[in-house]
Amino acid sequence: MTDALPDAPAGASADVPAHVPTRAKRHRVVQQGRIVLASRMIACEIRDLSASGAKLRVAPALDLPEVFELAIAAHDLRIRAVRLRWRRGEFAGVTFEPGCF
């Protein structure tokens, strides 16, 4: 049995830190992006950006595939393979696929 941490919630153990960050720090941005689908590019707006993913603003009627490329226009142009994680109305959350930059 492991010792409970002082001032930690019930069930916490000494082996696990009290605070473990669960995601990369997000930065609020308003950048232009393009979703690359087969033979067309669709404009989108990037609202949050982190090392692990982004929050996109897209047309609510746009049907997004599970995996696609995202072109991010900043001080340079970056194209990243992304995976759709969630979708609510005009917003979508994506994570960057590992090994793709």
PDB file of C-alpha atoms in Angstrom:
ATOM      1  CA  MET A   1       0.000   0.000   0.000  1.00  0.00           C
ATOM      2  CA  THR A   2       1.314   3.475  -0.832  1.00  0.00           C
ATOM      3  CA  ASP A   3       1.274   6.410   1.516  1.00  0.00           C
ATOM      4  CA  ALA A   4      -1.233   9.158   0.812  1.00  0.00           C
ATOM      5  CA  LEU A   5       0.160  12.584   0.011  1.00  0.00           C
ATOM      6  CA  PRO A   6      -0.419  15.276   2.627  1.00  0.00           C
ATOM      7  CA  ASP A   7      -3.148  17.699   1.509  1.00  0.00           C
ATOM      8  CA  ALA A   8      -3.915  15.483  -1.489  1.00  0.00           C
ATOM      9  CA  PRO A   9      -7.324  14.149  -2.473  1.00  0.00           C
ATOM     10  CA  ALA A  10      -8.294  10.755  -1.121  1.00  0.00           C
ATOM     11  CA  GLY A  11      -6.799   7.987  -3.209  1.00  0.00           C
ATOM     12  CA  ALA A  12      -3.706   9.977  -4.280  1.00  0.00           C
ATOM     13  CA  SER A  13      -0.424   8.166  -3.700  1.00  0.00           C
ATOM     14  CA  ALA A  14       3.129   9.267  -2.982  1.00  0.00           C
ATOM     15  CA  ASP A  15       4.177   7.899  -6.406  1.00  0.00           C
ATOM     16  CA  VAL A  16       2.027  10.369  -8.353  1.00  0.00           C
ATOM     17  CA  PRO A  17       2.670  14.132  -8.285  1.00  0.00           C
ATOM     18  CA  ALA A  18      -0.208  16.197  -6.914  1.00  0.00           C
ATOM     19  CA  HIS A  19      -0.416  18.314 -10.081  1.00  0.00           C
ATOM     20  CA  VAL A  20       0.208  16.751 -13.481  1.00  0.00           C
ATOM     21  CA  PRO A  21      -0.387  18.989 -16.513  1.00  0.00           C
ATOM     22  CA  THR A  22      -2.675  17.200 -18.961  1.00  0.00           C
ATOM     23  CA  ARG A  23      -2.119  19.284 -22.075  1.00  0.00           C
ATOM     24  CA  ALA A  24       0.274  21.712 -23.681  1.00  0.00           C
ATOM     25  CA  LYS A  25      -0.180  25.400 -22.969  1.00  0.00           C
ATOM     26  CA  ARG A  26      -2.589  26.942 -25.452  1.00  0.00           C
ATOM     27  CA  HIS A  27      -2.141  30.379 -26.951  1.00  0.00           C
ATOM     28  CA  ARG A  28      -5.118  32.378 -28.151  1.00  0.00           C
ATOM     29  CA  VAL A  29      -4.486  33.465 -31.707  1.00  0.00           C
ATOM     30  CA  VAL A  30      -6.407  34.625 -34.743  1.00  0.00           C
ATOM     31  CA  GLN A  31      -4.533  33.246 -37.727  1.00  0.00           C
ATOM     32  CA  GLN A  32      -5.639  32.283 -41.188  1.00  0.00           C
ATOM     33  CA  GLY A  33      -5.442  28.638 -42.099  1.00  0.00           C
ATOM     34  CA  ARG A  34      -6.391  26.319 -44.907  1.00  0.00           C
ATOM     35  CA  ILE A  35      -7.786  22.824 -44.589  1.00  0.00           C
ATOM     36  CA  VAL A  36      -6.354  20.667 -47.374  1.00  0.00           C
ATOM     37  CA  LEU A  37      -8.857  18.094 -48.652  1.00  0.00           C
ATOM     38  CA  ALA A  38      -7.864  16.042 -51.711  1.00  0.00           C
ATOM     39  CA  SER A  39      -7.960  18.614 -54.512  1.00  0.00           C
ATOM     40  CA  ARG A  40      -9.264  21.672 -52.668  1.00  0.00           C
ATOM     41  CA  MET A  41      -8.291  24.063 -49.908  1.00  0.00           C
ATOM     42  CA  ILE A  42     -10.906  25.440 -47.528  1.00  0.00           C
ATOM     43  CA  ALA A  43     -10.346  28.606 -45.507  1.00  0.00           C
ATOM     44  CA  CYS A  44     -10.515  28.392 -41.729  1.00  0.00           C
ATOM     45  CA  GLU A  45      -9.513  30.499 -38.752  1.00  0.00           C
ATOM     46  CA  ILE A  46      -7.122  29.211 -36.105  1.00  0.00           C
ATOM     47  CA  ARG A  47      -8.301  30.421 -32.680  1.00  0.00           C
ATOM     48  CA  ASP A  48      -6.049  28.531 -30.229  1.00  0.00           C
ATOM     49  CA  LEU A  49      -2.668  27.001 -30.910  1.00  0.00           C
ATOM     50  CA  SER A  50      -0.398  24.786 -28.816  1.00  0.00           C
ATOM     51  CA  ALA A  51       2.509  22.446 -29.413  1.00  0.00           C
ATOM     52  CA  SER A  52       0.066  19.528 -29.557  1.00  0.00           C
ATOM     53  CA  GLY A  53      -2.908  20.909 -31.497  1.00  0.00           C
ATOM     54  CA  ALA A  54      -5.268  23.720 -32.414  1.00  0.00           C
ATOM     55  CA  LYS A  55      -8.831  24.964 -32.213  1.00  0.00           C
ATOM     56  CA  LEU A  56     -10.281  25.833 -35.606  1.00  0.00           C
ATOM     57  CA  ARG A  57     -13.256  27.930 -36.641  1.00  0.00           C
ATOM     58  CA  VAL A  58     -14.853  26.434 -39.751  1.00  0.00           C
ATOM     59  CA  ALA A  59     -18.169  26.566 -41.560  1.00  0.00           C
ATOM     60  CA  PRO A  60     -20.662  24.480 -39.540  1.00  0.00           C
ATOM     61  CA  ALA A  61     -21.784  22.631 -42.684  1.00  0.00           C
ATOM     62  CA  LEU A  62     -18.236  21.515 -43.527  1.00  0.00           C
ATOM     63  CA  ASP A  63     -17.811  17.771 -43.014  1.00  0.00           C
ATOM     64  CA  LEU A  64     -14.249  17.155 -41.814  1.00  0.00           C
ATOM     65  CA  PRO A  65     -12.478  13.814 -42.236  1.00  0.00           C
ATOM     66  CA  GLU A  66     -10.736  12.128 -39.305  1.00  0.00           C
ATOM     67  CA  VAL A  67      -7.247  13.024 -40.623  1.00  0.00           C
ATOM     68  CA  PHE A  68      -6.324  15.934 -42.919  1.00  0.00           C
ATOM     69  CA  GLU A  69      -3.619  18.510 -43.562  1.00  0.00           C
ATOM     70  CA  LEU A  70      -3.771  21.999 -42.093  1.00  0.00           C
ATOM     71  CA  ALA A  71      -1.810  24.891 -43.606  1.00  0.00           C
ATOM     72  CA  ILE A  72      -1.067  27.522 -40.949  1.00  0.00           C
ATOM     73  CA  ALA A  73      -0.224  31.029 -42.177  1.00  0.00           C
ATOM     74  CA  ALA A  74       1.999  32.793 -39.638  1.00  0.00           C
ATOM     75  CA  HIS A  75       5.380  34.444 -40.167  1.00  0.00           C
ATOM     76  CA  ASP A  76       6.074  31.316 -42.205  1.00  0.00           C
ATOM     77  CA  LEU A  77       3.787  28.744 -43.821  1.00  0.00           C
ATOM     78  CA  ARG A  78       3.538  25.436 -41.993  1.00  0.00           C
ATOM     79  CA  ILE A  79       1.616  22.404 -43.177  1.00  0.00           C
ATOM     80  CA  ARG A  80       0.773  19.833 -40.508  1.00  0.00           C
ATOM     81  CA  ALA A  81      -1.085  16.535 -40.588  1.00  0.00           C
ATOM     82  CA  VAL A  82      -3.851  16.740 -37.979  1.00  0.00           C
ATOM     83  CA  ARG A  83      -6.439  14.435 -36.421  1.00  0.00           C
ATOM     84  CA  LEU A  84      -9.962  15.642 -35.637  1.00  0.00           C
ATOM     85  CA  ARG A  85     -10.664  15.187 -31.902  1.00  0.00           C
ATOM     86  CA  TRP A  86     -13.949  17.044 -31.406  1.00  0.00           C
ATOM     87  CA  ARG A  87     -16.480  19.186 -33.254  1.00  0.00           C
ATOM     88  CA  ARG A  88     -19.075  21.634 -31.844  1.00  0.00           C
ATOM     89  CA  GLY A  89     -20.913  23.886 -34.293  1.00  0.00           C
ATOM     90  CA  GLU A  90     -18.409  26.138 -36.012  1.00  0.00           C
ATOM     91  CA  PHE A  91     -15.453  25.000 -33.878  1.00  0.00           C
ATOM     92  CA  ALA A  92     -13.257  21.911 -34.188  1.00  0.00           C
ATOM     93  CA  GLY A  93     -10.338  20.659 -32.099  1.00  0.00           C
ATOM     94  CA  VAL A  94      -7.422  18.915 -33.773  1.00  0.00           C
ATOM     95  CA  THR A  95      -4.193  17.355 -32.578  1.00  0.00           C
ATOM     96  CA  PHE A  96      -0.984  17.334 -34.595  1.00  0.00           C
ATOM     97  CA  GLU A  97       0.038  13.915 -35.828  1.00  0.00           C
ATOM     98  CA  PRO A  98       3.480  12.846 -34.518  1.00  0.00           C
ATOM     99  CA  GLY A  99       6.433  13.000 -36.874  1.00  0.00           C
ATOM    100  CA  CYS A 100       4.738  15.339 -39.331  1.00  0.00           C
ATOM    101  CA  PHE A 101       5.866  18.921 -39.741  1.00  0.00           C
TER     102      PHE A 101
END
